[in-house]
Amino acid sequence: MSKSQRVVIVGGVAGGASAAARLRRLDEHAEIIMLEKGEHISFANCGLPYHIGGTIQDRGKLLVQTPQAMRKRFGIDVRTESEATAINTTKHEVTVRQADGSTYTLSYDSLVLSPGAKPRRPAIEGLDSCRSVYSLRSLRDMDRIMSHLDENPTQRAVVIGGGFIGVETAENLRDRGMNVTLVQSGPHILAPFDSEMAVLLEQEMEHRGVTLDLNVSVKRMREQDNGEMVLTLTDGTELRAGIVLLATGVKPDTSFLSGSGISLGADGHIMVDHQMRTNVANVYAVGDAVMTTHRITGQHTAIPLAGPANKQGRIVADVISGLPTTYKGTQGTSIVKVFELTGASTGLHARELNRLGIPFHAVHLHPQPHASYYPGGSPMSLKLLFRQDGRVLGAQAVGYSGVDKRIDVIATIIRLGGSVSDLTELELAYAPPYSSAKDPVNMAGYMAENVLNGMTDVYHTEHLAERDTASTMLIDVRTPLEFGNGSIPGAVNIPVDELRDRLSELDESKTIWVFCQVGLRGYTASRILAQRGFRVRNLSGGYRTYKATLFKPKKPVQTVASGTPNIGGGTSTSGINKPDSKSSSPAEKGAVFSMINGTSAAKPTGTTSTEKLDACGLCCPGPLIQVKERIDRLADSSTLEVTATDPGFYEDIRAWCEMTGNELLNIQKEAGTIRASIRKGLASAAVDLAMANTAAGVSGNKDGATFIVFDGSLDKAIASFILANGAAAAGKKVTMFFTFWGLNMLRKSSPPSVHKTVVERMFGWMMPRGSKKLPLSTMQMMGIGPKMIRAVMKSKNIDSLEQLMESAIRQGVEIVACSMSMDVMGIKREELIDGISVGGVGYYLGQANKAGTNLFI
């Protein structure tokens, strides 16, 4: 490079600063000018949320490099508060606006564009008139938020957006002791994770006291006289907050390139080649503002991450200096801390693969991060996606420890174009405190190989809704203890150790769908059955993955915008403090969260004994089995204090205590370790009887309600859902079983195209499509009657049928469509609304047996 060449760099954070430093190391004589429109360069914007929460207390540590240090060490002309407003590529000039508003032009020989991205501002009515709304992208943004919080000690915050910044900001606001609600327009937070992985992080957020409002958007905002803001959501509810944080994504900050001749993508990203060159000679671009190629698909993509930006900056410096370095694409490897959990991903996820039409396989596993016998480990959840030829396409992991290591290893395999066989052959560092002889990465490879070579045929949780009960059998191969503590509806319990002796109970004409807790015993069962002539499939990830997918965040009790309260009453709140919320004191950050019956953990009094049980390192059902064995030996009213690391134990022990009549005094979770205190209630024989009854579907608890909805009339539908909402609000477990004509109210008004026979299509034409087409049972009046009823309900602020249905689903009412009736009437699962399940008569009878109220409508 010529001594006289001038390189101008627009943007001084990740990509720009990396390019400048590398360029100076390669060429001592170049004139390097860096323009940064903000006050600071090279700051750690990924650390901003953690200063707000108090984890990073020294603000100065966020400044990776200062203008003064860059000038002194690298001889770079750093000009802060200097914004590039236009580029003239013909004259090789940049127009620069300074802090005082004056402008000047700056010539260049080579130009590096690293303008970054700016927050997207959603189209919310009234947003611009609300003062206490902030985005978090720069140190200046962070300072404004900190100043607001210091001057206005509000206790309620709303974060709009469930991406990385939204989740991290919500966590850190919660760490400040605030009540936090996160509103996300999609069904889940954190887009790089598939739904069954995202729910694990959602559970952690809810357990730590953050309220999640998913599948809903903010429609309008207004500021009250007291400075508090009222946010109206698209479902009609209202949230109140003293501060609102926008985290709705970013877009490239490239408007200043208009008219420059530099090629931009549809969303404003700068188009570059494999050497970060634009279409204009001697103009390069890096960072969040560029469109590069995806490492796996080869298609154009924009992934705004710090790692790629820094690498691109280094490559640009090489190319300007004459080195033949190339950027080989990005694969989107990322990681996020969600309170005590860690989530990480690399490559493509299932939704993206489906969108692109790329065929793939997937396996789930729940391995320990280190040797199971070494204390302190808590299983992680790992998902691997791969092609039929074995090439690894992506991976996701969630856990308390060891997540980063495994995803980094798989990311390396993807980078090198490796296969699942490479995963099996990796020789990774092993010692009991750090790993197992078969590392989780190796295990994922083994499972994937078993799928590819036909050793096992897996199914996934989403396939359960599509299962044809006439041609399949669902077999739970776990122990009776596990089965009694909860199973998949419609399953028959045949433990794997009894399977060879009970083959006569299986129908050879049907495909056997087996499952266990995490997939390992299911695999063993599938091998037994396959070699005895059965067609068999095994649930990937087992019951643990299935149970995770059932999680629905508890929607807070809010005020409906029209003034009509939701069933259950209550006033508008945001971020309700739950009994198991994290300590609200910043000084107590990292304290345990607990669930206690009532308000405090009452210790047993008198002469009763207290024993301790260490079940750490055991996977389900190990902890439950040990608890039962120890409880059986204790005297009545004695206390057992249990420590476990299996994540499912947190929910399992609560269900087990309720089922057996033992009292859960206290349960706590801290960094993956669960501590439960249990007081023995029933004698041992009574416990065994309760277990047997539960496994057989018999329950002494009749505080539930079931409804068979046979009729498809509007008035009877309204009555059904009013009763169901009322029962749910009273704390009852409600199941609504829709059969024959009642199914019509569950149909989508605009269903997807599905294959049907002629008779099925005729049924579809004759029956009303969806709740808005239902007739009245009487006074139909050629279609006028339903319209009159709806108009009267609206005038009296009574929820419509559709609102009542939404309210029921939010309250946890279980809505089940009769699979037999669907077959008779030619209704396919894809035609039904979201939030419901499909089941048979056997499942309904099981629920009815547990209910004290059973209605036929």
Short mmCIF file of C-alpha atoms in Angstrom, two decimals, residues 189-626:
data_model
loop_
_atom_site.label_atom_id
_atom_site.label_comp_id
_atom_site.label_asym_id
_atom_site.label_seq_id
_atom_site.Cartn_x
_atom_site.Cartn_y
_atom_site.Cartn_z
CA ILE A 189 -38.65 -15.61 22.74
CA LEU A 190 -35.21 -15.87 21.13
CA ALA A 191 -35.68 -16.71 17.44
CA PRO A 192 -32.49 -18.82 17.04
CA PHE A 193 -34.08 -21.50 19.26
CA ASP A 194 -36.78 -23.95 18.22
CA SER A 195 -39.92 -23.93 20.34
CA GLU A 196 -39.09 -26.96 22.51
CA MET A 197 -35.76 -25.33 23.43
CA ALA A 198 -37.07 -21.77 23.83
CA VAL A 199 -39.67 -22.88 26.39
CA LEU A 200 -36.87 -23.98 28.75
CA LEU A 201 -35.60 -20.40 28.80
CA GLU A 202 -39.14 -19.04 29.10
CA GLN A 203 -39.72 -21.22 32.16
CA GLU A 204 -36.56 -19.84 33.76
CA MET A 205 -37.70 -16.27 33.15
CA GLU A 206 -41.13 -16.91 34.64
CA HIS A 207 -39.67 -18.75 37.63
CA ARG A 208 -37.43 -15.75 38.27
CA GLY A 209 -40.37 -13.37 38.31
CA VAL A 210 -40.49 -11.98 34.75
CA THR A 211 -43.98 -12.02 33.28
CA LEU A 212 -44.07 -13.18 29.65
CA ASP A 213 -46.85 -12.04 27.33
CA LEU A 214 -46.37 -13.97 24.09
CA ASN A 215 -48.16 -13.95 20.75
CA VAL A 216 -49.37 -10.40 21.34
CA SER A 217 -48.22 -6.93 20.32
CA VAL A 218 -48.54 -3.41 21.69
CA LYS A 219 -51.27 -1.59 19.75
CA ARG A 220 -51.19 1.83 21.38
CA MET A 221 -49.55 3.74 24.21
CA ARG A 222 -50.51 6.78 26.21
CA GLU A 223 -48.90 8.65 29.07
CA GLN A 224 -50.97 9.61 32.10
CA ASP A 225 -50.63 12.78 34.14
CA ASN A 226 -48.55 10.97 36.78
CA GLY A 227 -46.02 9.94 34.12
CA GLU A 228 -47.10 6.30 34.10
CA MET A 229 -47.70 4.79 30.68
CA VAL A 230 -50.63 2.62 29.67
CA LEU A 231 -49.97 0.08 26.93
CA THR A 232 -52.94 -1.47 25.14
CA LEU A 233 -52.19 -4.86 23.63
CA THR A 234 -53.74 -6.41 20.54
CA ASP A 235 -55.73 -8.82 22.71
CA GLY A 236 -57.41 -5.86 24.44
CA THR A 237 -55.59 -5.99 27.77
CA GLU A 238 -53.66 -3.11 29.29
CA LEU A 239 -50.28 -2.91 30.97
CA ARG A 240 -49.02 -0.06 33.09
CA ALA A 241 -45.36 0.86 33.43
CA GLY A 242 -43.08 3.64 34.58
CA ILE A 243 -40.55 2.80 31.88
CA VAL A 244 -40.76 1.00 28.53
CA LEU A 245 -37.76 -0.54 26.74
CA LEU A 246 -37.97 -1.11 22.99
CA ALA A 247 -36.06 -4.19 21.84
CA THR A 248 -37.81 -4.90 18.56
CA GLY A 249 -34.71 -5.59 16.48
CA VAL A 250 -32.35 -3.44 14.44
CA LYS A 251 -31.98 -2.25 10.87
CA PRO A 252 -28.84 -1.11 9.02
CA ASP A 253 -27.97 2.55 9.55
CA THR A 254 -27.29 3.22 5.87
CA SER A 255 -29.64 6.02 4.84
CA PHE A 256 -26.61 8.29 4.27
CA LEU A 257 -25.60 6.06 1.32
CA SER A 258 -28.61 7.14 -0.74
CA GLY A 259 -27.44 8.29 -4.17
CA SER A 260 -23.90 7.00 -3.67
CA GLY A 261 -24.22 4.17 -6.17
CA ILE A 262 -23.33 1.62 -3.51
CA SER A 263 -25.59 -1.43 -3.88
CA LEU A 264 -28.02 -2.02 -1.01
CA GLY A 265 -30.36 -4.91 -0.21
CA ALA A 266 -34.11 -4.63 0.22
CA ASP A 267 -33.81 -3.69 3.90
CA GLY A 268 -30.86 -1.34 3.37
CA HIS A 269 -27.98 -3.74 3.99
CA ILE A 270 -24.77 -3.10 2.06
CA MET A 271 -24.06 -5.87 -0.45
CA VAL A 272 -20.49 -7.19 -0.33
CA ASP A 273 -18.47 -10.03 -1.83
CA HIS A 274 -16.22 -12.59 -0.13
CA GLN A 275 -13.55 -9.93 0.46
CA MET A 276 -16.06 -7.42 1.91
CA ARG A 277 -15.85 -5.29 -1.26
CA THR A 278 -18.93 -3.34 -2.35
CA ASN A 279 -19.86 -2.88 -6.01
CA VAL A 280 -17.84 0.39 -6.00
CA ALA A 281 -14.07 0.21 -6.36
CA ASN A 282 -12.06 0.83 -3.17
CA VAL A 283 -15.19 0.89 -0.99
CA TYR A 284 -15.59 -1.88 1.61
CA ALA A 285 -18.18 -2.61 4.27
CA VAL A 286 -18.29 -4.66 7.48
CA GLY A 287 -20.42 -5.33 10.54
CA ASP A 288 -24.12 -5.16 11.29
CA ALA A 289 -24.89 -3.13 8.16
CA VAL A 290 -23.71 -5.71 5.60
CA MET A 291 -25.36 -8.60 3.80
CA THR A 292 -23.00 -11.56 3.57
CA THR A 293 -23.50 -15.26 2.78
CA HIS A 294 -24.60 -18.01 5.11
CA ARG A 295 -21.94 -20.63 5.73
CA ILE A 296 -24.37 -23.53 5.27
CA THR A 297 -26.86 -22.37 2.64
CA GLY A 298 -24.66 -20.02 0.62
CA GLN A 299 -27.57 -17.58 0.47
CA HIS A 300 -27.46 -13.89 1.35
CA THR A 301 -28.01 -13.25 5.03
CA ALA A 302 -27.60 -10.52 7.65
CA ILE A 303 -26.58 -11.62 11.15
CA PRO A 304 -25.75 -8.67 13.43
CA LEU A 305 -23.27 -10.23 15.85
CA ALA A 306 -20.04 -8.84 17.31
CA GLY A 307 -17.89 -11.84 16.40
CA PRO A 308 -18.47 -11.66 12.62
CA ALA A 309 -18.07 -7.86 12.68
CA ASN A 310 -14.62 -8.06 14.26
CA LYS A 311 -13.50 -10.78 11.84
CA GLN A 312 -14.75 -8.78 8.85
CA GLY A 313 -12.85 -5.70 10.02
CA ARG A 314 -9.64 -7.68 10.14
CA ILE A 315 -10.24 -9.13 6.65
CA VAL A 316 -10.85 -5.68 5.13
CA ALA A 317 -7.51 -4.48 6.52
CA ASP A 318 -5.83 -7.51 4.96
CA VAL A 319 -7.44 -6.90 1.55
CA ILE A 320 -6.55 -3.20 1.53
CA SER A 321 -2.98 -4.21 2.39
CA GLY A 322 -2.83 -6.70 -0.46
CA LEU A 323 -3.30 -9.94 1.48
CA PRO A 324 -5.64 -12.48 -0.22
CA THR A 325 -7.88 -13.04 2.82
CA THR A 326 -11.53 -13.95 2.33
CA TYR A 327 -14.64 -14.08 4.52
CA LYS A 328 -16.17 -17.53 4.22
CA GLY A 329 -19.61 -16.66 5.56
CA THR A 330 -21.35 -16.72 8.90
CA GLN A 331 -23.33 -19.44 10.64
CA GLY A 332 -24.87 -17.36 13.42
CA THR A 333 -23.30 -18.95 16.49
CA SER A 334 -24.69 -17.17 19.56
CA ILE A 335 -25.12 -17.57 23.30
CA VAL A 336 -27.31 -15.91 25.92
CA LYS A 337 -27.50 -15.90 29.71
CA VAL A 338 -31.04 -16.16 31.07
CA PHE A 339 -30.66 -15.80 34.84
CA GLU A 340 -28.97 -19.07 35.89
CA LEU A 341 -29.52 -20.85 32.57
CA THR A 342 -27.43 -20.60 29.41
CA GLY A 343 -28.80 -20.99 25.91
CA ALA A 344 -26.58 -21.33 22.85
CA SER A 345 -27.12 -22.14 19.19
CA THR A 346 -25.21 -22.50 15.95
CA GLY A 347 -26.15 -23.06 12.34
CA LEU A 348 -29.75 -23.39 11.18
CA HIS A 349 -32.82 -24.15 13.29
CA ALA A 350 -35.81 -26.26 12.23
CA ARG A 351 -38.06 -23.34 11.27
CA GLU A 352 -35.42 -21.97 8.91
CA LEU A 353 -34.73 -25.37 7.42
CA ASN A 354 -38.44 -25.89 6.77
CA ARG A 355 -38.73 -22.43 5.24
CA LEU A 356 -35.83 -23.14 2.91
CA GLY A 357 -37.17 -26.57 2.00
CA ILE A 358 -34.03 -28.34 3.23
CA PRO A 359 -34.76 -31.94 4.37
CA PHE A 360 -33.29 -32.74 7.78
CA HIS A 361 -33.33 -35.05 10.77
CA ALA A 362 -33.19 -34.04 14.42
CA VAL A 363 -32.36 -35.75 17.71
CA HIS A 364 -32.80 -34.54 21.29
CA LEU A 365 -30.82 -35.62 24.33
CA HIS A 366 -30.51 -34.56 27.96
CA PRO A 367 -26.95 -35.44 29.02
CA GLN A 368 -25.04 -34.51 32.15
CA PRO A 369 -22.31 -31.88 31.58
CA HIS A 370 -19.82 -34.12 33.39
CA ALA A 371 -19.66 -37.60 34.87
CA SER A 372 -23.00 -38.41 36.50
CA TYR A 373 -21.31 -39.67 39.68
CA TYR A 374 -19.38 -36.42 40.15
CA PRO A 375 -21.42 -34.01 42.33
CA GLY A 376 -22.94 -30.77 41.15
CA GLY A 377 -24.03 -31.55 37.61
CA SER A 378 -27.43 -30.72 36.16
CA PRO A 379 -28.49 -32.17 32.79
CA MET A 380 -28.55 -29.93 29.75
CA SER A 381 -30.91 -30.22 26.79
CA LEU A 382 -29.23 -30.59 23.41
CA LYS A 383 -30.76 -30.67 19.93
CA LEU A 384 -28.80 -31.66 16.83
CA LEU A 385 -30.00 -31.13 13.24
CA PHE A 386 -28.40 -32.93 10.31
CA ARG A 387 -28.90 -33.99 6.70
CA GLN A 388 -29.52 -37.48 5.33
CA ASP A 389 -25.88 -37.57 4.23
CA GLY A 390 -24.81 -36.89 7.82
CA ARG A 391 -23.71 -33.27 7.38
CA VAL A 392 -24.37 -31.25 10.54
CA LEU A 393 -26.75 -28.34 9.93
CA GLY A 394 -27.23 -26.84 13.38
CA ALA A 395 -27.45 -27.36 17.12
CA GLN A 396 -29.02 -25.78 20.18
CA ALA A 397 -28.38 -26.35 23.87
CA VAL A 398 -29.84 -25.11 27.15
CA GLY A 399 -28.43 -25.84 30.58
CA TYR A 400 -26.70 -24.61 33.70
CA SER A 401 -23.15 -25.54 32.73
CA GLY A 402 -21.19 -26.95 29.82
CA VAL A 403 -23.48 -25.48 27.16
CA ASP A 404 -20.89 -23.13 25.64
CA LYS A 405 -18.31 -25.90 25.27
CA ARG A 406 -20.65 -28.24 23.39
CA ILE A 407 -22.03 -25.64 21.01
CA ASP A 408 -18.52 -24.34 20.28
CA VAL A 409 -17.40 -27.87 19.38
CA ILE A 410 -20.39 -28.44 17.08
CA ALA A 411 -19.91 -24.96 15.56
CA THR A 412 -16.35 -25.99 14.68
CA ILE A 413 -17.59 -29.18 13.02
CA ILE A 414 -20.09 -27.14 10.97
CA ARG A 415 -17.34 -24.69 10.01
CA LEU A 416 -15.24 -27.54 8.68
CA GLY A 417 -18.17 -29.10 6.81
CA GLY A 418 -18.20 -32.10 9.14
CA SER A 419 -20.72 -34.87 9.67
CA VAL A 420 -22.34 -36.65 12.60
CA SER A 421 -19.67 -39.34 12.28
CA ASP A 422 -17.07 -36.67 13.02
CA LEU A 423 -18.94 -35.92 16.24
CA THR A 424 -18.70 -39.56 17.31
CA GLU A 425 -14.96 -39.65 16.63
CA LEU A 426 -13.96 -36.42 18.38
CA GLU A 427 -11.45 -36.96 21.16
CA LEU A 428 -12.41 -34.36 23.76
CA ALA A 429 -10.86 -33.58 27.12
CA TYR A 430 -12.23 -35.88 29.81
CA ALA A 431 -12.04 -35.99 33.57
CA PRO A 432 -15.05 -36.56 35.88
CA PRO A 433 -15.39 -32.88 36.92
CA TYR A 434 -15.51 -31.72 33.28
CA SER A 435 -17.08 -34.33 31.05
CA SER A 436 -17.87 -38.01 30.55
CA ALA A 437 -15.92 -40.64 28.66
CA LYS A 438 -18.70 -40.30 26.09
CA ASP A 439 -19.09 -36.55 25.89
CA PRO A 440 -22.55 -35.13 25.11
CA VAL A 441 -21.19 -34.18 21.69
CA ASN A 442 -20.21 -37.82 21.07
CA MET A 443 -23.63 -38.96 22.30
CA ALA A 444 -25.40 -36.63 19.89
CA GLY A 445 -23.33 -38.12 17.07
CA TYR A 446 -24.16 -41.68 18.12
CA MET A 447 -27.88 -40.91 18.21
CA ALA A 448 -27.76 -39.25 14.80
CA GLU A 449 -25.89 -42.25 13.35
CA ASN A 450 -28.57 -44.57 14.74
CA VAL A 451 -31.21 -42.58 12.88
CA LEU A 452 -29.28 -42.55 9.61
CA ASN A 453 -28.41 -46.24 9.60
CA GLY A 454 -31.95 -47.33 10.46
CA MET A 455 -31.21 -48.55 13.98
CA THR A 456 -34.08 -46.40 15.24
CA ASP A 457 -37.00 -44.46 13.79
CA VAL A 458 -37.72 -41.36 15.86
CA TYR A 459 -40.75 -39.14 16.14
CA HIS A 460 -40.99 -35.71 17.74
CA THR A 461 -43.45 -34.07 20.11
CA GLU A 462 -45.21 -32.19 17.30
CA HIS A 463 -46.06 -35.52 15.66
CA LEU A 464 -48.19 -36.57 18.64
CA ALA A 465 -51.04 -34.31 17.51
CA GLU A 466 -51.01 -36.06 14.13
CA ARG A 467 -50.89 -39.61 15.49
CA ASP A 468 -53.57 -41.92 14.10
CA THR A 469 -54.88 -43.80 17.13
CA ALA A 470 -56.44 -46.46 14.90
CA SER A 471 -53.09 -47.56 13.47
CA THR A 472 -50.69 -46.88 16.35
CA MET A 473 -50.15 -47.75 20.01
CA LEU A 474 -48.51 -45.31 22.43
CA ILE A 475 -46.39 -47.13 25.01
CA ASP A 476 -44.76 -45.50 28.04
CA VAL A 477 -41.78 -47.71 28.92
CA ARG A 478 -40.93 -45.88 32.15
CA THR A 479 -41.58 -47.23 35.63
CA PRO A 480 -45.08 -47.20 37.18
CA LEU A 481 -43.81 -44.52 39.57
CA GLU A 482 -42.94 -42.20 36.66
CA PHE A 483 -46.10 -43.10 34.77
CA GLY A 484 -48.25 -42.32 37.79
CA ASN A 485 -46.57 -38.94 38.12
CA GLY A 486 -47.68 -37.91 34.63
CA SER A 487 -47.68 -39.30 31.12
CA ILE A 488 -48.75 -38.51 27.56
CA PRO A 489 -52.54 -38.85 27.16
CA GLY A 490 -53.52 -42.18 25.67
CA ALA A 491 -50.33 -43.99 26.66
CA VAL A 492 -50.21 -47.51 28.10
CA ASN A 493 -47.54 -48.26 30.69
CA ILE A 494 -45.29 -51.27 29.97
CA PRO A 495 -41.89 -50.74 31.65
CA VAL A 496 -38.95 -51.60 29.41
CA ASP A 497 -37.76 -54.27 31.86
CA GLU A 498 -41.12 -56.05 31.51
CA LEU A 499 -41.46 -55.58 27.77
CA ARG A 500 -40.23 -59.00 26.62
CA ASP A 501 -42.75 -60.72 28.92
CA ARG A 502 -45.69 -58.54 27.82
CA LEU A 503 -45.38 -58.61 24.05
CA SER A 504 -48.83 -60.22 23.86
CA GLU A 505 -50.36 -56.91 24.98
CA LEU A 506 -49.14 -55.24 21.78
CA ASP A 507 -51.03 -55.21 18.50
CA GLU A 508 -48.69 -56.42 15.75
CA SER A 509 -50.85 -54.75 13.11
CA LYS A 510 -50.11 -51.31 14.58
CA THR A 511 -46.99 -49.17 14.72
CA ILE A 512 -45.73 -48.97 18.29
CA TRP A 513 -44.78 -45.45 19.44
CA VAL A 514 -42.61 -45.79 22.54
CA PHE A 515 -41.24 -43.15 24.87
CA CYS A 516 -39.35 -42.89 28.15
CA GLN A 517 -38.05 -39.95 30.16
CA VAL A 518 -35.21 -38.75 27.92
CA GLY A 519 -35.08 -41.25 25.04
CA LEU A 520 -32.51 -43.85 26.17
CA ARG A 521 -34.89 -46.49 27.53
CA GLY A 522 -37.16 -45.79 24.59
CA TYR A 523 -34.28 -46.61 22.25
CA THR A 524 -33.68 -49.88 24.11
CA ALA A 525 -37.38 -50.71 23.84
CA SER A 526 -37.40 -49.90 20.13
CA ARG A 527 -34.48 -52.27 19.52
CA ILE A 528 -36.26 -55.07 21.43
CA LEU A 529 -39.46 -54.61 19.46
CA ALA A 530 -37.87 -54.05 16.05
CA GLN A 531 -35.97 -57.34 16.32
CA ARG A 532 -39.21 -59.13 17.19
CA GLY A 533 -40.98 -57.95 14.06
CA PHE A 534 -42.80 -54.85 15.31
CA ARG A 535 -42.87 -51.52 13.51
CA VAL A 536 -41.67 -49.11 16.18
CA ARG A 537 -40.75 -45.45 16.65
CA ASN A 538 -39.10 -43.75 19.63
CA LEU A 539 -39.87 -40.23 20.94
CA SER A 540 -36.75 -38.08 20.53
CA GLY A 541 -35.96 -36.40 23.84
CA GLY A 542 -38.62 -38.41 25.66
CA TYR A 543 -41.24 -37.24 28.10
CA ARG A 544 -38.98 -34.45 29.36
CA THR A 545 -39.04 -32.75 25.96
CA TYR A 546 -42.78 -33.38 25.59
CA LYS A 547 -43.52 -31.94 29.01
CA ALA A 548 -41.46 -28.84 28.26
CA THR A 549 -43.58 -28.12 25.18
CA LEU A 550 -46.70 -27.97 27.38
CA PHE A 551 -45.39 -24.90 29.19
CA LYS A 552 -47.53 -21.82 28.73
CA PRO A 553 -46.51 -18.60 30.51
CA LYS A 554 -49.03 -17.44 33.08
CA LYS A 555 -50.68 -14.44 31.52
CA PRO A 556 -51.06 -11.70 34.16
CA VAL A 557 -54.52 -10.61 35.24
CA GLN A 558 -55.00 -7.36 33.34
CA THR A 559 -57.71 -4.84 32.69
CA VAL A 560 -59.48 -5.23 29.36
CA ALA A 561 -59.31 -1.99 27.39
CA SER A 562 -63.09 -1.81 27.05
CA GLY A 563 -63.43 -1.75 30.80
CA THR A 564 -64.69 -5.33 31.18
CA PRO A 565 -62.43 -7.37 33.44
CA ASN A 566 -61.30 -10.80 32.38
CA ILE A 567 -62.94 -13.63 34.26
CA GLY A 568 -61.06 -13.89 37.50
CA GLY A 569 -61.15 -10.15 38.14
CA GLY A 570 -58.22 -8.12 39.36
CA THR A 571 -56.69 -4.86 38.29
CA SER A 572 -53.93 -4.12 35.86
CA THR A 573 -50.51 -5.08 37.07
CA SER A 574 -47.21 -5.65 35.39
CA GLY A 575 -44.69 -8.26 36.41
CA ILE A 576 -46.59 -9.77 39.32
CA ASN A 577 -44.26 -10.90 42.12
CA LYS A 578 -44.53 -14.67 42.30
CA PRO A 579 -43.73 -16.66 45.44
CA ASP A 580 -40.74 -18.13 43.61
CA SER A 581 -39.43 -14.83 42.28
CA LYS A 582 -35.82 -13.88 42.58
CA SER A 583 -34.84 -11.64 45.47
CA SER A 584 -35.68 -8.07 44.58
CA SER A 585 -32.68 -6.65 46.35
CA PRO A 586 -29.69 -6.03 44.06
CA ALA A 587 -27.44 -6.90 46.96
CA GLU A 588 -29.07 -10.32 47.12
CA LYS A 589 -28.67 -10.98 43.41
CA GLY A 590 -28.00 -14.67 42.86
CA ALA A 591 -30.13 -15.70 45.83
CA VAL A 592 -32.33 -18.75 45.46
CA PHE A 593 -35.95 -18.60 44.43
CA SER A 594 -38.42 -20.86 46.16
CA MET A 595 -41.97 -22.16 46.16
CA ILE A 596 -43.45 -22.52 49.61
CA ASN A 597 -46.90 -23.72 50.60
CA GLY A 598 -48.67 -20.63 51.85
CA THR A 599 -46.21 -17.92 52.78
CA SER A 600 -43.39 -19.48 54.73
CA ALA A 601 -41.81 -22.87 55.22
CA ALA A 602 -43.18 -24.11 58.50
CA LYS A 603 -40.75 -26.50 60.16
CA PRO A 604 -42.20 -29.62 61.79
CA THR A 605 -42.55 -29.37 65.54
CA GLY A 606 -42.48 -31.96 68.29
CA THR A 607 -40.42 -35.13 68.23
CA THR A 608 -40.48 -35.79 64.51
CA SER A 609 -37.15 -36.49 62.82
CA THR A 610 -35.45 -34.82 59.86
CA GLU A 611 -33.37 -36.78 57.38
CA LYS A 612 -31.30 -35.68 54.39
CA LEU A 613 -31.13 -37.27 50.95
CA ASP A 614 -28.50 -36.44 48.33
CA ALA A 615 -29.90 -37.36 44.90
CA CYS A 616 -27.53 -35.14 42.92
CA GLY A 617 -26.26 -36.58 39.67
CA LEU A 618 -29.19 -38.96 39.32
CA CYS A 619 -31.40 -38.69 36.26
CA CYS A 620 -35.16 -39.25 36.39
CA PRO A 621 -36.59 -41.46 37.82
CA GLY A 622 -33.65 -41.88 40.20
CA PRO A 623 -34.46 -38.93 42.51
CA LEU A 624 -38.16 -39.82 42.76
CA ILE A 625 -37.43 -43.47 43.43
CA GLN A 626 -35.01 -42.58 46.21
#
